[in-house]
XYZ file of C-alpha atoms in Angstrom:
395
model
C -141.981 -179.826 -71.263
C -142.414 -181.455 -67.875
C -139.030 -182.577 -66.605
C -135.524 -181.204 -66.399
C -132.436 -182.873 -64.919
C -128.727 -182.224 -65.070
C -125.826 -184.592 -65.803
C -122.560 -182.735 -65.249
C -122.823 -179.860 -67.722
C -125.539 -181.591 -69.764
C -129.203 -180.717 -69.386
C -131.760 -183.416 -70.193
C -135.328 -182.368 -70.889
C -138.532 -184.265 -71.651
C -140.911 -182.601 -74.112
C -144.571 -183.537 -74.395
C -144.932 -181.189 -77.372
C -142.439 -181.260 -80.246
C -143.210 -177.629 -81.056
C -141.174 -176.757 -77.948
C -138.041 -177.274 -80.035
C -137.395 -175.341 -83.236
C -137.476 -177.427 -86.453
C -134.065 -176.160 -87.705
C -132.364 -177.265 -84.459
C -133.919 -180.731 -84.594
C -133.285 -181.219 -88.323
C -129.693 -179.992 -88.100
C -128.974 -182.687 -85.511
C -130.706 -185.284 -87.687
C -128.568 -184.309 -90.675
C -125.388 -185.180 -88.761
C -126.432 -188.842 -88.460
C -124.953 -191.368 -90.868
C -128.254 -193.297 -91.067
C -130.711 -190.411 -91.142
C -134.077 -190.800 -92.873
C -136.729 -188.184 -93.714
C -139.136 -189.914 -91.318
C -137.358 -188.395 -88.348
C -137.610 -184.849 -89.636
C -139.416 -182.414 -87.364
C -142.053 -181.860 -90.059
C -142.876 -185.570 -90.361
C -143.180 -186.158 -86.631
C -145.165 -182.955 -86.138
C -147.589 -183.995 -88.871
C -148.164 -187.325 -87.124
C -148.974 -185.572 -83.867
C -150.874 -182.529 -85.074
C -153.042 -184.552 -87.468
C -154.160 -186.779 -84.617
C -152.570 -189.831 -86.232
C -150.088 -190.447 -83.397
C -151.350 -188.581 -80.351
C -152.738 -189.298 -76.911
C -156.100 -190.123 -78.457
C -154.537 -193.011 -80.381
C -152.328 -194.213 -77.533
C -149.121 -192.321 -78.348
C -148.136 -189.842 -75.591
C -145.085 -187.817 -76.730
C -142.213 -187.767 -74.227
C -139.405 -186.575 -76.510
C -135.952 -186.516 -74.957
C -133.446 -183.787 -75.722
C -129.959 -183.280 -74.343
C -128.395 -179.813 -74.400
C -124.933 -178.619 -73.503
C -125.057 -174.898 -73.168
C -126.897 -173.602 -76.222
C -126.056 -176.690 -78.292
C -128.509 -179.516 -78.931
C -126.264 -182.579 -78.614
C -128.832 -185.399 -78.576
C -132.535 -186.068 -79.057
C -134.895 -188.929 -79.754
C -138.582 -189.529 -80.367
C -140.092 -191.123 -77.286
C -143.617 -192.138 -76.378
C -145.626 -193.646 -73.589
C -147.710 -196.421 -75.150
C -150.698 -198.260 -73.735
C -150.738 -200.805 -76.596
C -148.379 -202.250 -79.222
C -150.185 -201.281 -82.425
C -148.308 -199.527 -85.209
C -144.859 -200.733 -84.120
C -144.042 -203.762 -86.368
C -141.895 -205.357 -83.662
C -144.299 -207.623 -81.867
C -144.287 -207.910 -78.083
C -147.906 -208.960 -77.523
C -146.729 -212.263 -76.007
C -144.615 -210.364 -73.475
C -147.614 -208.248 -72.485
C -149.758 -211.369 -72.171
C -147.158 -213.049 -69.938
C -147.107 -210.006 -67.656
C -150.906 -210.023 -67.495
C -151.058 -213.740 -66.646
C -148.710 -213.124 -63.734
C -150.766 -210.221 -62.414
C -148.292 -207.576 -63.573
C -148.844 -204.458 -65.690
C -146.981 -204.289 -69.015
C -148.591 -201.059 -70.257
C -147.809 -198.241 -70.360
C -144.343 -198.841 -71.717
C -141.715 -196.416 -73.007
C -141.033 -196.559 -76.744
C -138.514 -194.819 -79.001
C -139.904 -195.293 -82.477
C -141.336 -193.513 -85.484
C -145.075 -194.227 -85.333
C -146.334 -196.566 -88.064
C -142.982 -196.366 -89.878
C -140.852 -199.539 -89.798
C -137.887 -197.945 -91.576
C -134.419 -198.694 -90.131
C -132.261 -195.692 -89.308
C -131.120 -193.314 -86.624
C -133.344 -193.186 -83.541
C -130.905 -191.846 -80.951
C -129.785 -188.632 -82.593
C -126.453 -187.734 -81.030
C -123.354 -185.726 -81.797
C -121.086 -188.131 -79.893
C -121.087 -191.447 -78.061
C -121.503 -189.821 -74.643
C -124.647 -188.009 -75.713
C -126.096 -191.228 -77.110
C -125.398 -192.987 -73.808
C -127.182 -190.190 -71.949
C -130.346 -190.791 -73.977
C -130.361 -194.481 -73.037
C -129.648 -193.695 -69.395
C -132.436 -191.127 -69.341
C -134.901 -193.648 -70.799
C -134.181 -196.273 -68.175
C -134.349 -193.666 -65.410
C -137.689 -192.406 -66.707
C -139.005 -195.981 -66.757
C -137.795 -196.633 -63.213
C -139.153 -193.358 -61.850
C -142.592 -193.990 -63.380
C -142.482 -197.705 -62.457
C -142.945 -198.718 -66.093
C -142.428 -202.286 -67.241
C -139.981 -201.559 -70.026
C -138.302 -199.313 -72.573
C -137.748 -200.117 -76.265
C -135.927 -198.644 -79.273
C -137.128 -199.956 -82.648
C -135.433 -200.204 -86.059
C -132.271 -198.573 -84.808
C -129.069 -197.721 -86.658
C -125.756 -199.508 -86.207
C -124.496 -196.734 -83.920
C -127.656 -196.960 -81.816
C -127.430 -200.739 -81.710
C -123.830 -200.666 -80.486
C -124.702 -198.110 -77.799
C -127.751 -200.045 -76.580
C -125.878 -203.347 -76.506
C -123.035 -201.657 -74.621
C -125.546 -200.358 -72.074
C -126.829 -203.872 -71.467
C -130.085 -203.661 -73.407
C -131.373 -206.866 -75.008
C -131.193 -207.042 -78.789
C -133.867 -208.449 -81.098
C -133.680 -208.916 -84.849
C -136.226 -209.151 -87.638
C -135.995 -209.383 -91.436
C -136.962 -206.893 -94.124
C -136.419 -206.948 -97.893
C -134.530 -204.167 -99.688
C -133.369 -203.667 -103.256
C -129.853 -202.343 -103.786
C -128.582 -200.909 -107.044
C -125.670 -202.724 -108.647
C -122.159 -201.555 -107.878
C -119.931 -200.281 -109.305
C -122.014 -200.206 -112.526
C -125.670 -199.319 -111.778
C -128.424 -201.042 -113.722
C -129.116 -199.351 -117.056
C -132.862 -199.980 -116.952
C -135.441 -202.455 -115.646
C -134.677 -204.891 -118.465
C -131.049 -204.910 -117.353
C -132.165 -205.808 -113.825
C -134.341 -208.613 -115.185
C -131.402 -210.117 -117.035
C -129.568 -210.608 -113.747
C -132.408 -212.677 -112.265
C -132.748 -216.437 -112.510
C -134.773 -217.528 -115.499
C -137.907 -218.621 -113.642
C -137.988 -215.389 -111.620
C -137.503 -213.297 -114.758
C -140.291 -215.130 -116.603
C -142.673 -214.751 -113.660
C -142.140 -210.983 -113.542
C -142.552 -210.669 -117.306
C -145.788 -212.661 -117.162
C -147.155 -210.557 -114.322
C -146.327 -207.319 -116.109
C -147.887 -208.632 -119.305
C -151.123 -209.462 -117.474
C -151.314 -205.918 -116.107
C -150.635 -204.390 -119.533
C -153.236 -206.669 -121.162
C -155.775 -205.437 -118.600
C -155.314 -201.974 -120.126
C -153.413 -200.485 -117.197
C -151.162 -197.461 -117.667
C -149.355 -195.325 -115.103
C -148.659 -191.679 -114.455
C -145.907 -190.640 -112.057
C -146.269 -187.488 -109.975
C -143.447 -185.972 -107.962
C -143.562 -183.435 -105.164
C -145.687 -180.397 -105.976
C -147.081 -182.199 -109.053
C -149.251 -184.206 -106.642
C -152.392 -182.079 -106.421
C -155.119 -182.165 -103.805
C -157.345 -184.368 -105.954
C -154.448 -186.795 -106.382
C -153.947 -186.940 -102.619
C -157.700 -187.463 -102.175
C -157.680 -190.383 -104.590
C -154.584 -191.874 -102.991
C -156.165 -191.606 -99.541
C -159.279 -193.365 -100.773
C -157.070 -196.206 -102.025
C -155.130 -196.240 -98.763
C -158.289 -196.601 -96.668
C -159.617 -199.364 -98.943
C -156.494 -201.411 -98.261
C -157.212 -201.304 -94.543
C -160.888 -202.047 -95.098
C -159.959 -205.134 -97.100
C -158.064 -206.380 -94.035
C -160.935 -205.436 -91.672
C -158.774 -202.787 -90.052
C -158.732 -199.032 -89.471
C -156.188 -196.709 -91.143
C -153.535 -195.347 -88.821
C -153.003 -192.102 -90.722
C -155.565 -189.350 -91.191
C -156.175 -187.379 -94.363
C -154.802 -184.340 -92.538
C -151.455 -186.094 -92.096
C -150.993 -186.330 -95.865
C -152.270 -182.776 -96.249
C -149.458 -181.639 -93.968
C -146.934 -183.760 -95.875
C -147.992 -182.091 -99.123
C -147.415 -178.708 -97.517
C -144.264 -179.245 -95.425
C -142.376 -182.116 -97.154
C -143.591 -182.220 -100.775
C -140.223 -183.129 -102.290
C -140.094 -186.352 -100.286
C -143.080 -187.985 -102.025
C -143.628 -189.818 -105.293
C -147.049 -191.075 -106.409
C -147.704 -193.796 -108.978
C -151.276 -193.682 -110.274
C -152.729 -196.614 -112.230
C -155.266 -195.835 -114.967
C -157.735 -198.013 -116.862
C -160.042 -196.764 -119.605
C -159.461 -193.153 -118.605
C -160.143 -193.570 -114.899
C -157.865 -194.039 -111.924
C -157.964 -197.505 -110.397
C -155.018 -197.628 -107.994
C -152.098 -195.776 -106.467
C -148.877 -196.383 -104.567
C -147.025 -193.766 -102.546
C -143.231 -193.829 -102.280
C -141.133 -191.740 -99.900
C -137.852 -190.298 -101.160
C -134.533 -189.263 -99.708
C -132.754 -187.994 -102.796
C -129.732 -186.776 -100.848
C -128.991 -190.348 -99.804
C -130.327 -192.031 -102.936
C -133.010 -193.931 -101.041
C -136.666 -194.670 -101.766
C -139.152 -196.295 -99.424
C -142.299 -198.191 -100.345
C -144.992 -196.915 -97.992
C -148.687 -197.203 -98.910
C -150.867 -198.508 -101.695
C -154.446 -199.332 -102.604
C -156.881 -199.922 -105.487
C -160.557 -199.263 -106.097
C -161.003 -202.604 -107.849
C -159.182 -205.910 -107.927
C -156.860 -206.263 -110.916
C -154.544 -209.302 -110.892
C -150.890 -208.411 -110.251
C -151.591 -204.663 -110.028
C -150.139 -204.660 -106.516
C -146.776 -205.988 -107.739
C -146.690 -203.552 -110.657
C -147.606 -200.492 -108.584
C -145.530 -201.301 -105.507
C -142.401 -202.944 -106.981
C -141.935 -202.886 -110.747
C -142.900 -199.259 -111.393
C -140.900 -197.945 -108.393
C -137.858 -200.096 -109.235
C -137.874 -198.910 -112.842
C -138.074 -195.317 -111.579
C -135.260 -195.865 -109.058
C -133.027 -197.304 -111.766
C -133.758 -194.409 -114.120
C -132.976 -191.935 -111.326
C -129.792 -193.773 -110.227
C -131.136 -194.285 -106.719
C -128.994 -196.490 -104.492
C -131.697 -198.508 -102.744
C -135.399 -199.192 -102.445
C -136.764 -200.451 -99.142
C -139.863 -202.597 -99.416
C -141.128 -202.158 -95.855
C -141.891 -204.678 -93.132
C -142.115 -208.421 -93.783
C -143.084 -209.982 -97.110
C -140.912 -212.872 -98.269
C -142.642 -212.617 -101.670
C -140.531 -209.491 -102.297
C -137.461 -211.675 -102.857
C -138.855 -212.940 -106.154
C -139.007 -209.271 -107.254
C -135.305 -208.634 -106.640
C -135.423 -207.405 -103.033
C -132.982 -209.196 -100.746
C -133.217 -209.957 -97.012
C -131.773 -207.424 -94.579
C -131.513 -207.893 -90.824
C -133.023 -205.101 -88.727
C -132.674 -204.560 -84.984
C -134.501 -203.366 -81.912
C -133.312 -202.914 -78.322
C -135.259 -203.714 -75.164
C -134.896 -203.012 -71.440
C -137.206 -204.675 -68.902
C -137.388 -203.547 -65.292
C -138.510 -206.864 -63.761
C -135.396 -209.064 -63.273
C -137.148 -212.429 -63.708
C -139.042 -211.307 -66.799
C -135.871 -209.749 -68.202
C -134.091 -213.102 -67.793
C -136.982 -214.965 -69.424
C -137.118 -212.538 -72.363
C -133.328 -212.724 -72.770
C -133.600 -216.508 -73.042
C -136.439 -216.172 -75.551
C -134.507 -213.662 -77.640
C -131.462 -215.921 -77.743
C -133.566 -218.754 -79.158
C -135.497 -216.443 -81.477
C -132.253 -214.870 -82.700
C -130.842 -218.267 -83.622
C -134.006 -218.928 -85.627
C -133.748 -215.574 -87.413
C -130.095 -216.262 -88.272
C -131.042 -219.654 -89.710
C -133.916 -218.093 -91.645
C -131.547 -215.501 -93.133
C -129.131 -218.235 -94.180
C -131.967 -220.110 -95.890
C -133.152 -216.964 -97.669
C -129.656 -216.121 -98.876
C -129.250 -219.630 -100.254
C -132.263 -219.135 -102.531
C -131.826 -215.508 -103.591
C -133.345 -214.662 -107.006
C -130.167 -213.568 -108.823
C -127.971 -215.606 -111.100
C -124.820 -216.853 -109.428
C -122.740 -214.593 -111.677
C -124.992 -211.528 -111.271
C -124.972 -210.435 -107.652
C -126.247 -206.845 -107.278
C -122.927 -206.021 -105.663
C -120.898 -207.633 -108.459
């Protein structure tokens, strides 16, 4: 903790170590949010920091904001100083380059985000609108006091978006692809879902699944404490191979997953692909059973098997979600190919504040043009959704 200010009877503090606040206090505030996700739990964030995955050594300096009123925690948010834009999934490299070309410093910047986790949901945890406003005000004041270029809130909830827009922050949208269970009658099984898809989409999925089965692939599904240390080791090997295939370095350490197995076991589901008695691939899904949500997170394979990625990351998880009566499955950032697998486009939002008036005006103009393009893109995607006209998932 390195700062403390007062606002009427509110006290605003900045924490550079999340252990300075008790997990039950943080999680109780999270549980009051309508768009809470398990990725903002104290245990998840602590694992990121304490494992070295998101820490000063990787360019994430914790600056968590909390707002207290007496003994009550009324607001909080994850907040970081960043000296790069890796691991964010909302791309502002062009903004940084423009600053650099004009002899200005873009980094460090102030960022409210869940490291490496592009999952929409609550970012500004608050018990009321006033407390949420205080978080935004504190962020801009911190940026001004430290002469930072900017402050950003990524993948925010509707309540956060309304508050940020009301405070004059600039809004930016992107597109993800999510599957939603049918209402009011949920899908009976995966075959039932397939029957609602257009014929060519249904045939493509059936052909892909047949190719995987003909390759001799079977799956085991492990939940929570069923995932043993050797399973986590194999998964992590697969995870690192995915990054190696893209000539990149994994963001998350093995210790991060070790901590997840210990502190949040019930939030994980592992699909393991087998061939001829040996494991050949794995996909890890995060769960929020209380809200009926599943999140595709990480995957990898020790050898290339055609269409294994689609089977492990979409078809197996969707079949499981249907069997468990889950409400939605989020496929993660980007990936228009997910539409052909029954995931539909969803607009996500981020909020941005820039200190430099001329750059703020230029970015606002850019975002207006970019936003029009995103809106047009969404319209085009919705015109070619994969479901039969009479079989909308909300029908």
